[in-house]
Coordinates of C-alpha atoms (C1' of nucleotides) in Angstrom, one line a residue:
Chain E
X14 CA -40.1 -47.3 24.2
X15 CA -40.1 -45.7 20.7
X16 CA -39.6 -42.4 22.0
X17 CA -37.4 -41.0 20.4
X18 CA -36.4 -37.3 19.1
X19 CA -35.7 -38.5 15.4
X20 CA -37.7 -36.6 13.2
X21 CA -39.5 -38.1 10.0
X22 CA -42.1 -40.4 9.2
X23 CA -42.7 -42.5 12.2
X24 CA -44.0 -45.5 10.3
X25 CA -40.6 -46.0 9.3
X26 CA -38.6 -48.3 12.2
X27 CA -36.1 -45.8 14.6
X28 CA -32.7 -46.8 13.0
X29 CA -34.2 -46.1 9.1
X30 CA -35.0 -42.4 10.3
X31 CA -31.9 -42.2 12.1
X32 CA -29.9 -43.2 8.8
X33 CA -32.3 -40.7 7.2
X34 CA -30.9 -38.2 9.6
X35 CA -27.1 -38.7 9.3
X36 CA -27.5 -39.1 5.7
X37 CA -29.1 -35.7 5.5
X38 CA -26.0 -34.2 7.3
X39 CA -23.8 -35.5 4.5
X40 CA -26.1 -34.2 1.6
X41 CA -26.8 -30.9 3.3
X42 CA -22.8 -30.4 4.1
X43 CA -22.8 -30.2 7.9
X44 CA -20.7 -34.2 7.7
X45 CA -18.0 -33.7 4.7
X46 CA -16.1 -36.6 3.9
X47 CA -13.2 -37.8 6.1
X48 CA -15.5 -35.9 8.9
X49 CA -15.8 -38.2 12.2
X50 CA -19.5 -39.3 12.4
X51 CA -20.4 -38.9 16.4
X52 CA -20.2 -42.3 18.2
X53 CA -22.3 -44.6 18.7
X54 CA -22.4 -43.5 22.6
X55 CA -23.0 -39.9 21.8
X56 CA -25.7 -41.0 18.8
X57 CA -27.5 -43.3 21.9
X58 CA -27.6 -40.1 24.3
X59 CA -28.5 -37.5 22.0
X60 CA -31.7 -39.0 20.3
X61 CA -32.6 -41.9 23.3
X62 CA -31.7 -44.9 21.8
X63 CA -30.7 -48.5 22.6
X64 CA -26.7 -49.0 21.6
X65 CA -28.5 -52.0 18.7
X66 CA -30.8 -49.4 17.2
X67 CA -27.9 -46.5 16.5
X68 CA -25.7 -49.4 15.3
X69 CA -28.6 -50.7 13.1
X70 CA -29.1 -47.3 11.7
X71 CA -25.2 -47.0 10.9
X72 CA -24.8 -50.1 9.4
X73 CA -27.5 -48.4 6.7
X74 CA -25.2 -46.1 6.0
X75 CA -22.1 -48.6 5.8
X76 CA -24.2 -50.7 3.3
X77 CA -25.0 -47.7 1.3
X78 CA -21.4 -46.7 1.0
X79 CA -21.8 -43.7 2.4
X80 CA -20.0 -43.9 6.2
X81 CA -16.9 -46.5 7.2
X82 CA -16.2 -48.0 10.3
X83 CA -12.6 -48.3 12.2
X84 CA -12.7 -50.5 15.4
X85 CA -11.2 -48.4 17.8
X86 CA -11.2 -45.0 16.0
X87 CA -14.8 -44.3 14.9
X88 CA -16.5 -43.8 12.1
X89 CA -16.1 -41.5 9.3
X90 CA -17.3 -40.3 6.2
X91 CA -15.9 -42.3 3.5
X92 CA -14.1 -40.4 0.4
X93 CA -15.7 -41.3 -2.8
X94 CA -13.2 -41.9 -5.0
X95 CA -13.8 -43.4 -8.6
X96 CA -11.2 -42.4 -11.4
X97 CA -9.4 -45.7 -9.7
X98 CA -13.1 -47.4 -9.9
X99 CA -13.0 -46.5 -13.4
X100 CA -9.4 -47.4 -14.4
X101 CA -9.6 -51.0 -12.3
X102 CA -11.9 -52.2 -16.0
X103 CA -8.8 -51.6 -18.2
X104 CA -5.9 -54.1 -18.2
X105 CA -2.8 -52.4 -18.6
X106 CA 0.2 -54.3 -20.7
X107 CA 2.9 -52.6 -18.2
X108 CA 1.5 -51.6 -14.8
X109 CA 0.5 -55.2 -13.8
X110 CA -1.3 -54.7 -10.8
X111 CA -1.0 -51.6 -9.2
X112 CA -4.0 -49.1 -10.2
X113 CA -2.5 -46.0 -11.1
X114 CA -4.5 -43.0 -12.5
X115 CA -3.9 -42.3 -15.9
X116 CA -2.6 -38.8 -16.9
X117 CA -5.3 -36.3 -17.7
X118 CA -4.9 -34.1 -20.6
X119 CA -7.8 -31.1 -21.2
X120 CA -7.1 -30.3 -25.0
X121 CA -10.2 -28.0 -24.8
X122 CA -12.5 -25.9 -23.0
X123 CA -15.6 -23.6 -24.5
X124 CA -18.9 -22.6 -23.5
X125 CA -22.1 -24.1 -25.7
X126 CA -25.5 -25.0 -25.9
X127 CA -25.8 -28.3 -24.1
X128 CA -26.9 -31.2 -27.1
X129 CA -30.7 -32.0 -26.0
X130 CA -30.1 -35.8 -24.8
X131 CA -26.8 -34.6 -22.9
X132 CA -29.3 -31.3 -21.2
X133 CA -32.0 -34.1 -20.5
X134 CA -29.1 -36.1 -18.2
X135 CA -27.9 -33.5 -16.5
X136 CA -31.7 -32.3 -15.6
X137 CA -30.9 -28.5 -17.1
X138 CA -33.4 -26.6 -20.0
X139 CA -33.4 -27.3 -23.1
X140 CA -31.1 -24.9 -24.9
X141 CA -29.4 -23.7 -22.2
X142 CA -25.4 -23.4 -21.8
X143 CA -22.6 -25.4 -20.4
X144 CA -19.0 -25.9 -20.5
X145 CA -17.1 -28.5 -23.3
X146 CA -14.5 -30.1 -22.6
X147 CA -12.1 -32.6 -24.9
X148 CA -9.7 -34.8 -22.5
X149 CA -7.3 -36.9 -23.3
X150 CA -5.6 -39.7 -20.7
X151 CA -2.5 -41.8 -21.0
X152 CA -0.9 -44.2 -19.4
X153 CA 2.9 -44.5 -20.1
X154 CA 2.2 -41.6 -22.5
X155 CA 0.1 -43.6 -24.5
X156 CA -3.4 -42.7 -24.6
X157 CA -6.3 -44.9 -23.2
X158 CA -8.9 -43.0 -23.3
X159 CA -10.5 -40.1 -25.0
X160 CA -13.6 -37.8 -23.2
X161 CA -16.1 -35.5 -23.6
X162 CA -16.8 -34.1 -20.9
X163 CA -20.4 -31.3 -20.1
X164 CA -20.7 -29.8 -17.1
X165 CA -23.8 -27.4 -16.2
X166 CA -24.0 -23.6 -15.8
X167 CA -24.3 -21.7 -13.8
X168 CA -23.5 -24.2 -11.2
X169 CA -19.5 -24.8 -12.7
X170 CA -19.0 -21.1 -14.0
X171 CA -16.2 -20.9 -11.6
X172 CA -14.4 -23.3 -13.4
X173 CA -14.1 -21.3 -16.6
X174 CA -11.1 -19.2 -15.1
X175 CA -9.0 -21.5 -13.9
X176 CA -6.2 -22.1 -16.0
X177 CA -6.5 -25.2 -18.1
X178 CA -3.2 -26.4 -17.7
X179 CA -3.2 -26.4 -14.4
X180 CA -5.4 -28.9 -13.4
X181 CA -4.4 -31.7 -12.7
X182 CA -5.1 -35.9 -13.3
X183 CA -8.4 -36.0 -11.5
X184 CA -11.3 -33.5 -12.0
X185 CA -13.7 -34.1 -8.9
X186 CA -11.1 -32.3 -6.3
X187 CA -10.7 -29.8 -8.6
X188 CA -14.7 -29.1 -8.9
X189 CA -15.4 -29.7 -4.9
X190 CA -12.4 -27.1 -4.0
X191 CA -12.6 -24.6 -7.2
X192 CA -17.1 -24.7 -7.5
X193 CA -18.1 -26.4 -4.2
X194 CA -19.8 -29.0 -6.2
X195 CA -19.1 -32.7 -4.2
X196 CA -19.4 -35.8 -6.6
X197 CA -21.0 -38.5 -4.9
X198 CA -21.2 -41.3 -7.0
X199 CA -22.3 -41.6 -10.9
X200 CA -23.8 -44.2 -13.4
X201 CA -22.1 -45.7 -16.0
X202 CA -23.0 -46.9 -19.5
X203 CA -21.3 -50.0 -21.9
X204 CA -21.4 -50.5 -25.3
X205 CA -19.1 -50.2 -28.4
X206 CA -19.0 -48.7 -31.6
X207 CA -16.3 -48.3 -34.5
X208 CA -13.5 -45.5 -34.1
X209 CA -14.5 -42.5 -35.8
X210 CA -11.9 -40.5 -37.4
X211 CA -11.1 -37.6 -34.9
X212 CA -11.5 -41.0 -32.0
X213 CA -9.2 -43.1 -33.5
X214 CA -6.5 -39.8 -34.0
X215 CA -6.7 -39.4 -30.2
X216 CA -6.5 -42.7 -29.8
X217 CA -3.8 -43.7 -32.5
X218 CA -5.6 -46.5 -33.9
X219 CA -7.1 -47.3 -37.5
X220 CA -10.3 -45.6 -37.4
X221 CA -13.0 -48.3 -37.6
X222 CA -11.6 -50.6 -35.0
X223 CA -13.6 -51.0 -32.3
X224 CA -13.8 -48.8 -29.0
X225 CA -15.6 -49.3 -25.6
X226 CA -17.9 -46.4 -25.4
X227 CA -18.8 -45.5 -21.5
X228 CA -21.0 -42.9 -20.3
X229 CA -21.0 -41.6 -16.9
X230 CA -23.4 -39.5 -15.4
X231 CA -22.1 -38.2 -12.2
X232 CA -24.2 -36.6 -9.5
X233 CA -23.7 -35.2 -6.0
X234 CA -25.2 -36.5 -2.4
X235 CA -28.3 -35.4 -2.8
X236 CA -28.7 -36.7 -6.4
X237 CA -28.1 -33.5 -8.6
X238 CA -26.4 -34.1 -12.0
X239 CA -23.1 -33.0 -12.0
X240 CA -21.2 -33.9 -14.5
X241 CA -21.9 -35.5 -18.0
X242 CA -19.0 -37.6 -19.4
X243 CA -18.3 -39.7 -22.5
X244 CA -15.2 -41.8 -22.8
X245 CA -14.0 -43.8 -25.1
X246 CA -11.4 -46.7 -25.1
X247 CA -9.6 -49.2 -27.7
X248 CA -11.7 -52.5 -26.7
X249 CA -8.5 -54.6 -27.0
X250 CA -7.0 -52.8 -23.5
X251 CA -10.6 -52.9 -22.4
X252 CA -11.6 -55.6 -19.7
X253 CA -14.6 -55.3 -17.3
X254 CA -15.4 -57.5 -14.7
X255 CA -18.5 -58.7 -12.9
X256 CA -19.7 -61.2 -10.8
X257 CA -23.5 -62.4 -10.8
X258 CA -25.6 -64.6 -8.7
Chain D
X5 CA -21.7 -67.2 26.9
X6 CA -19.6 -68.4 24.0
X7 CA -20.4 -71.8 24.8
X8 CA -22.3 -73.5 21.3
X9 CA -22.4 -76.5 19.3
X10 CA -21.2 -74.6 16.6
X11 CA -17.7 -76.1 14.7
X12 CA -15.2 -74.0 13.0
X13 CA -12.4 -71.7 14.1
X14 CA -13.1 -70.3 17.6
X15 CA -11.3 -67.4 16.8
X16 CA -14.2 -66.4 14.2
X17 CA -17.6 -64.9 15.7
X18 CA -20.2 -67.0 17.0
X19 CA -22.6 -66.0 14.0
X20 CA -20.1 -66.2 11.3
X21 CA -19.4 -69.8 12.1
X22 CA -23.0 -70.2 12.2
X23 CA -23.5 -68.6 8.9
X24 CA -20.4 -70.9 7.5
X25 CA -22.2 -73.9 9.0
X26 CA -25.5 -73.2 6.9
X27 CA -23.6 -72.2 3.8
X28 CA -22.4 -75.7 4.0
X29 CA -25.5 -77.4 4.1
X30 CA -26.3 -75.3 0.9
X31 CA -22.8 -76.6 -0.8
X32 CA -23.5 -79.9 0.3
X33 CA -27.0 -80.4 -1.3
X34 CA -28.7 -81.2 2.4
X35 CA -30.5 -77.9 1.7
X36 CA -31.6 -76.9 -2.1
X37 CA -33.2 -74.0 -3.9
X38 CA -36.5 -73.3 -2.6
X39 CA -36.0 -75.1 0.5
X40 CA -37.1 -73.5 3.9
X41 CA -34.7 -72.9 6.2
X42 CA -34.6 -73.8 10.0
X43 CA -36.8 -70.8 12.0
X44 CA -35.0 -68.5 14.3
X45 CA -35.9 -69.8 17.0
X46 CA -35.3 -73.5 15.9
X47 CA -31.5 -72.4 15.6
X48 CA -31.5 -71.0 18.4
X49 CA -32.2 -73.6 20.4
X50 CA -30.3 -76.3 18.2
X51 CA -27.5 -74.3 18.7
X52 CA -28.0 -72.5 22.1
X53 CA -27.7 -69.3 20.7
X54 CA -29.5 -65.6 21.8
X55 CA -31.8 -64.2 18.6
X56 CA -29.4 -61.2 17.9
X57 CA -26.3 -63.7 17.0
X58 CA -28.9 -66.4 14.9
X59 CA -30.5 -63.1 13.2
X60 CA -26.6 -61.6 11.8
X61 CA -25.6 -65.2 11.2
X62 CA -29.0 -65.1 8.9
X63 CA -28.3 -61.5 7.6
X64 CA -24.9 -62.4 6.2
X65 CA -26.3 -65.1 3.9
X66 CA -29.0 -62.8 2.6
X67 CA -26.3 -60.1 1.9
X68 CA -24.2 -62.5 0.3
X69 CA -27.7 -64.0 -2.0
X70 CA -27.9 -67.1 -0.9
X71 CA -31.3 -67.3 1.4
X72 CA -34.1 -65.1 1.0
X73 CA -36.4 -63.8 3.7
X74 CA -40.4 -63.5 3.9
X75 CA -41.9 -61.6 7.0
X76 CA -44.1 -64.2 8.8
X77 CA -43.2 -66.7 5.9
X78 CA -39.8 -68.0 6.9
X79 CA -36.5 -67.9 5.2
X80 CA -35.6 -69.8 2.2
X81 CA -32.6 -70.5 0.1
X82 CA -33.0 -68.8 -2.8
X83 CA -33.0 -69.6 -6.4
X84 CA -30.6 -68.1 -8.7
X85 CA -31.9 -67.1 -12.0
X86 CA -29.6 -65.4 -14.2
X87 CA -30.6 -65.7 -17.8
X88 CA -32.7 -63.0 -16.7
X89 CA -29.7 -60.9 -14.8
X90 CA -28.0 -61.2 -18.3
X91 CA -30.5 -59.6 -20.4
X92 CA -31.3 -56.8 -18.4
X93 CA -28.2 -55.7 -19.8
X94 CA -29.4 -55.5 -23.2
X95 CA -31.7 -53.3 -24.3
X96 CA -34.5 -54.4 -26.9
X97 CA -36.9 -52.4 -29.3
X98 CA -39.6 -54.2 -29.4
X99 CA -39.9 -55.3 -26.4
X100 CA -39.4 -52.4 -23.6
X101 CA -39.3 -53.0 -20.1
X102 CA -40.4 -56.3 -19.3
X103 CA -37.8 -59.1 -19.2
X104 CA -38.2 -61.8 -21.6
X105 CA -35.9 -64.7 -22.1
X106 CA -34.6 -65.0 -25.5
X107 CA -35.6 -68.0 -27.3
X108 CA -32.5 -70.7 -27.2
X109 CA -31.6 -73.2 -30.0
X110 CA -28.9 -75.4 -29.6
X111 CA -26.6 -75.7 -33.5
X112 CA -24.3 -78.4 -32.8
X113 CA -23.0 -80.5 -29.9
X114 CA -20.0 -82.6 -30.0
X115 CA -17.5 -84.3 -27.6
X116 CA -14.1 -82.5 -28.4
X117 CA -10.6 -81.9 -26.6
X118 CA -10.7 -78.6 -24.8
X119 CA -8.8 -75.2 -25.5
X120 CA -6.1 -74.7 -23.0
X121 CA -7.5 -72.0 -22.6
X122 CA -10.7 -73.0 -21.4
X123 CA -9.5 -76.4 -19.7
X124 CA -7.7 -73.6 -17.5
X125 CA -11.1 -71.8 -16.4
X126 CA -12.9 -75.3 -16.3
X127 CA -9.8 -76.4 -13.8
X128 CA -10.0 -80.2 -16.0
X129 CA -6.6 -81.7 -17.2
X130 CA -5.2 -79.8 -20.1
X131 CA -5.8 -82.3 -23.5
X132 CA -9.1 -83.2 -21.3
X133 CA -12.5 -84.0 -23.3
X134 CA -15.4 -81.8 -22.9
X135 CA -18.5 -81.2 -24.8
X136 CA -18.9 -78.3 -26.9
X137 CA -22.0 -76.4 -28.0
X138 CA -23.2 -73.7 -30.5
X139 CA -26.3 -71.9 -29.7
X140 CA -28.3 -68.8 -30.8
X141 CA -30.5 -67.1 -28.8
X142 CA -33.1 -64.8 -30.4
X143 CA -35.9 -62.0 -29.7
X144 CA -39.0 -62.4 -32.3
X145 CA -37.4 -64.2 -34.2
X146 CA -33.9 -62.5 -34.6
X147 CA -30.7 -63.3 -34.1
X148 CA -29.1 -61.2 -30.8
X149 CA -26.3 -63.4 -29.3
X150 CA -24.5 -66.1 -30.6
X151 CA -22.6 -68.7 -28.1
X152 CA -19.9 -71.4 -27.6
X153 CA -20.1 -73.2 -24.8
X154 CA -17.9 -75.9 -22.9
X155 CA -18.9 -78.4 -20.7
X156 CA -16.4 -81.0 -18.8
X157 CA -16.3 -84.8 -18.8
X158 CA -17.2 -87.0 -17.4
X159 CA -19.4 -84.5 -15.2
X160 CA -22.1 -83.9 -18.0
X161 CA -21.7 -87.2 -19.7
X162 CA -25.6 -87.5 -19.0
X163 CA -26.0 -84.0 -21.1
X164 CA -24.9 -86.1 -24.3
X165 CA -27.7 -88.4 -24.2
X166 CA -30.2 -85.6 -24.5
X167 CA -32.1 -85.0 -27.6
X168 CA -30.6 -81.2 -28.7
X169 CA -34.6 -80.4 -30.2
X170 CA -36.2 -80.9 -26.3
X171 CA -33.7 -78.5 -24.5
X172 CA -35.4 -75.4 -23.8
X173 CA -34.8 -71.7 -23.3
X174 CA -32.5 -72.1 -20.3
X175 CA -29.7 -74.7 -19.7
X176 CA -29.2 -74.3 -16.3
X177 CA -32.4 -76.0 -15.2
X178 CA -31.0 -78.8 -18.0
X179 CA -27.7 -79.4 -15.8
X180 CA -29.9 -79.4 -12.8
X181 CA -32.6 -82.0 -13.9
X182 CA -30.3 -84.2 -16.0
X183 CA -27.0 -84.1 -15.2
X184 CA -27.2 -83.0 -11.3
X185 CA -25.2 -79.6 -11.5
X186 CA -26.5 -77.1 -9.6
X187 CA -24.9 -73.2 -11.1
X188 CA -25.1 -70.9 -8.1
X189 CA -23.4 -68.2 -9.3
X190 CA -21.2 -67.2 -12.8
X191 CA -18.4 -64.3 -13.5
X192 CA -18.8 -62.6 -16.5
X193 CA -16.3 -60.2 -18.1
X194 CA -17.0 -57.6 -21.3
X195 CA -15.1 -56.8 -24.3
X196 CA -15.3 -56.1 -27.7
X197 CA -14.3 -57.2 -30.8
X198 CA -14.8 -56.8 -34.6
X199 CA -17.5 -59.8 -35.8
X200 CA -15.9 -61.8 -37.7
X201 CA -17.4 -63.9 -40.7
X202 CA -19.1 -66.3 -38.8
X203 CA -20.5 -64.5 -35.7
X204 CA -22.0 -61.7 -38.7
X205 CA -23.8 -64.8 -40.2
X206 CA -25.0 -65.8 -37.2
X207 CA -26.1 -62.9 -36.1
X208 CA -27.0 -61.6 -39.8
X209 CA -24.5 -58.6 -39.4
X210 CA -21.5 -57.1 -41.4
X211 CA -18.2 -59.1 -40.9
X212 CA -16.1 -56.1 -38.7
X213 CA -18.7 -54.5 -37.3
X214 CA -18.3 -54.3 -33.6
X215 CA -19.8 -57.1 -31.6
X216 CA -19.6 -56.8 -27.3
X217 CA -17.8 -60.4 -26.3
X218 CA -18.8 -61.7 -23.2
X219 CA -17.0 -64.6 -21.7
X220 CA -18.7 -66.3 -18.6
X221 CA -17.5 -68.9 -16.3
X222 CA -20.8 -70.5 -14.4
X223 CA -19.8 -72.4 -10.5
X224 CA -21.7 -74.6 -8.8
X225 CA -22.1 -73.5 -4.7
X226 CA -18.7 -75.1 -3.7
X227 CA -17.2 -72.8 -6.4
X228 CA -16.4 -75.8 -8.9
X229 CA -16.2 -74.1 -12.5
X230 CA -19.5 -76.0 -14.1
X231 CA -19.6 -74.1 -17.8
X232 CA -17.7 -72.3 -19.5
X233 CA -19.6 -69.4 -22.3
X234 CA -18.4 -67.0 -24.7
X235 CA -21.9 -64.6 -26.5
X236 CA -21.3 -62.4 -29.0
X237 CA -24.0 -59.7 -29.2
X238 CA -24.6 -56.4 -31.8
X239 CA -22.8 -53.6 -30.3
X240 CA -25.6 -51.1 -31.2
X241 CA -28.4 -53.6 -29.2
X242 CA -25.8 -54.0 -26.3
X243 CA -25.9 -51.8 -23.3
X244 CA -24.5 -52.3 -19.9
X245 CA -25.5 -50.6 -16.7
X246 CA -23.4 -49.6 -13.6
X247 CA -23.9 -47.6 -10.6
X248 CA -20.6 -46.6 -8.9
X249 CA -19.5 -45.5 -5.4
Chain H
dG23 C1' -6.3 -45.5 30.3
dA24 C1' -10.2 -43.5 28.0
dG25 C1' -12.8 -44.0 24.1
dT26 C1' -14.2 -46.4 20.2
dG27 C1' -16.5 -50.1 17.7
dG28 C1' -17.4 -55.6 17.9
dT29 C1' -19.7 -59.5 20.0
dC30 C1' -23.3 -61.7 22.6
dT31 C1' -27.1 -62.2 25.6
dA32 C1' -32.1 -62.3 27.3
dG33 C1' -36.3 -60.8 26.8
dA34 C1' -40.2 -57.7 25.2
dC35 C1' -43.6 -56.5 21.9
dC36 C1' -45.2 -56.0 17.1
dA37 C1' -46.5 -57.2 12.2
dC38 C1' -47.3 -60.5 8.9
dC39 C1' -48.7 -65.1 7.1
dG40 C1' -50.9 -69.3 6.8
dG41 C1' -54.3 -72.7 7.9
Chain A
dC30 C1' -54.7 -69.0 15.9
dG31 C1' -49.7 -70.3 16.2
dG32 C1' -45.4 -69.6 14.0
dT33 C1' -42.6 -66.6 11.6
dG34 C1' -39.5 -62.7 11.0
dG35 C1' -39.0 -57.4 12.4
dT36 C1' -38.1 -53.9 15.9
dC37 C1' -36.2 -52.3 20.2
dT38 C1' -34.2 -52.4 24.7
dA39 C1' -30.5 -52.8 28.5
dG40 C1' -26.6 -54.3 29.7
dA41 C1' -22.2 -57.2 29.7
dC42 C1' -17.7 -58.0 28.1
dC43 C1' -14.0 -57.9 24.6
dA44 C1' -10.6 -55.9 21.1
dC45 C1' -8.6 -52.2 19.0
dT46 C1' -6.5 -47.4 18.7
dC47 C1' -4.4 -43.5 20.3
dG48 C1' -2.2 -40.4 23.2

DNA sequence: GAGTGGTCTAGACCACCGG
DNA sequence: CGGTGGTCTAGACCACTCG
C-alpha cells in the first residue's frame, strides 16, 4: 500500500514527497542541470512505487520548471536560462525575431558597503560588503540597457580576481563555474522613471526621457539571494508582454 | 480500449479530445461561469472512459484556468475576474495589502470610426464604427489610471442605450449583463511614456513626467477580440511583479 | 532491440462536502 | 449518508530515441 521508503512528512500524498526528494537532489547539488533524472522504472523499484505515483511526482517537478521530459530519452535537469527571458520584453528595430543576447560590457568593479534596502534583498547584515558592478549592454553596438549589479561577500569573493574584460555576455556561467554559485531563477520588478544624467549618458538619450526601470533579484535552488541587479532601458525599445485570465 | 464517443482528430489522446470537447461547451455558452461541471464518473460513463483518462482530460482545463476544482464539491467552470489581477500590479499607500477595486467613472461615450490601429486588434473592417469611452479610475478619491477604450459595432450596440451614471466599478460584468459578451481572458502589454497634457490633468500630474502605458486587448472564450484599452498610470505608483525560470 | 516516456484501463480505498 | 474529487496500485500496449 503506502509503504513506501520516501522520507518526510507522511501526511503529504507519496508522489509530493517524492518530488520533495528529487527536488532536494537538485538544491543540495547531487542532480546538476542537464544531469539525467533516473527513470521512471528505476524511480518505481528504488522507493516501491506504482509507475502513476513516480510519474505524478515528476510531473511536480515538470510544472515547477525544474526537470524536462524527452519521450524516448529520459528526463533531465532543465538549464535555467534567463538573459534570453529577459531580452524576449525588448523589441529590437533590426533583429526582428531571432533573440539574440545583447553584448555585456562591465565598465566597473569595486568592493562597498551594500546600500541598506539592496543588503535587505539579498538577506546579508546591515553594513556589510559586497561587490559593485556598472554594466553596460548593446545590441548592434548601441546600448539597451544600463545595470547595477550587487553581489554578496563572502559568497562571490572569487570573482574579484578574475579579469574584467574577460568575461564574457552572460554572467550566471561565469558565477556557477568561477564561485560555484547556481542561479536558479529570480524576481523581477517594473516601473519607470525619468533618465538621470549619468542614465541617459549610458544610454545616449536626453536625460529626462523616460526609462523602464527593472529589478531582479536572483536566487539559487534552494532560494538564497544571489545576485541583486538594476537595469535600466529607454521605454520606447521597451515592450513587455503578458497574458491574463 | 480506444473505443469512445469522443469526436476530434483520432490522432490526438483520448483525454485531450475530451478536454477539447468540454472547452467547447465553455465557447459555446452550453456551460457558463459558475456552472458545475459533469462528475467524473458521469463522464466516464457518457463517454466510456477509465477515471485516469476523464481525470487528465479534467487536469488540462484547470491548468489552462478555465474550471476550478473543490474536493467533495465538484468541479466548476470558473469565473474570470481580472480587474483585480490588474491591480495587484500597482502598489497603493493607503491602502496596503488588501485588493480593492478602484472606483470607475465613465467621462464620455460616443459612436466614432475606429483607429486603424485598433480596428486591426478588434479584427472589425478598417473605417468600421465602434464606440469609444474615457474613463478614470480612482483610489480615495484620486486619480491613478486614466483609460480609452474601444468597443465594436454592432456587437455592443445594446452598451449605447445605457445610462453612463448606472455603470459601476467593473465593465466586464456590464458586457455580460447587457450586451451578452462574455471576456474570458485579455493580453496586456507595458510601456512607458512621457504624460502628456491631457493624461497629467487627468491624472493631476506634471505634463512629461513618466506615466506606465498599458494597452489591453480583452477576448471572449472563442478568442474573438471583445475590447480594446489603453490606462495610463503614475510611474512612481506603478509596479509590476514577475517571477522568472 | 533495449530502454525511455506516453496513453489507457480497471479497480481499490480514502477524505471531504452537503443535505 | 451518498456523491464528489484525491490517492494509489498493477499491468497493458504504444511511440520515440539511440546505438
Amino acid at each position: 500500500m503506502s509503504q513506501t521508503l520516501l522520507s518526510g512528512d507522511a501526511r503529504l500524498p507519496i508522489y509530493q514527497r517524492l518530488a520533495d526528494v528529487l527536488r532536494a537532489e537538485v538544491v543540495e547539488g547531487r542532480l546538476r542541470p542537464g544531469d539525467r533524472v533516473p527513470s521512471e522504472s528505476e524511480l518505481c523499484e528504488r522507493y516501491g512505487l506504482a509507475l502513476g505515483t513516480v510519474r505524478k511526482g515528476l510531473e511536480i517537478l515538470v510544472a515547477e520548471g525544474l526537470f524536462e521530459r524527452f519521450h524516448g530519452r529520459g528526463t533531465f535537469v532543465r538549464r535555467p536560462k534567463f538573459d534570453s527571458s529577459l531580452f524576449r520584453f525588448f523589441r529590437f528595430r533590426g533583429t526582428a525575431g531571432a533573440v539574440t543576447v545583447p553584448e555585456g560590457r562591465i565598465l566597473r568593479r569595486t568592493t562597498e558597503t551594500v546600500p541598506g534596502f539592496i543588503a535587505k534583498a539579498l538577506a546579508v547584515p546591515e553594513g556589510s560588503e559586497g561587490i559593485s558592478m556598472s554594466r553596460i549592454r548593446l545590441c548592434d553596438g548601441e546600448p539597451v540597457l544600463a545595470e547595477e549589479i550587487w553581489l554578496p561577500l563572502p559568497r562571490f569573493a572569487d570573482f574579484l580576481s578574475l579579469e574584467i574584460g574577460k568575461v564574457g555576455d552572460l554572467l550566471y556561467p561565469v558565477y556557477d563555474a568561477e564561485c560555484q554559485q547556481l542561479v536558479a531563477r529570480a524576481e523581477e520588478q517594473l516601473t519607470a522613471e525619468r533618465a538621470s544624467e549619468a542614465t541617459a549618458r549610458l544610454l545616449r538619450i536626453e536625460p529626462g526621457t523616460p526609462v523602464i526601470v527593472i529589478d531582479r533579484l536572483a536566487r539559487g535552488y534552494d532560494g538564497t539571494p544571489l545576485e541583486w541587479r538594476r537595469s535600466r532601458g529607454r521605454a520606447d525599445q521597451f515592450c513587455y508582454q503578458i497574458e491574463i485570465r
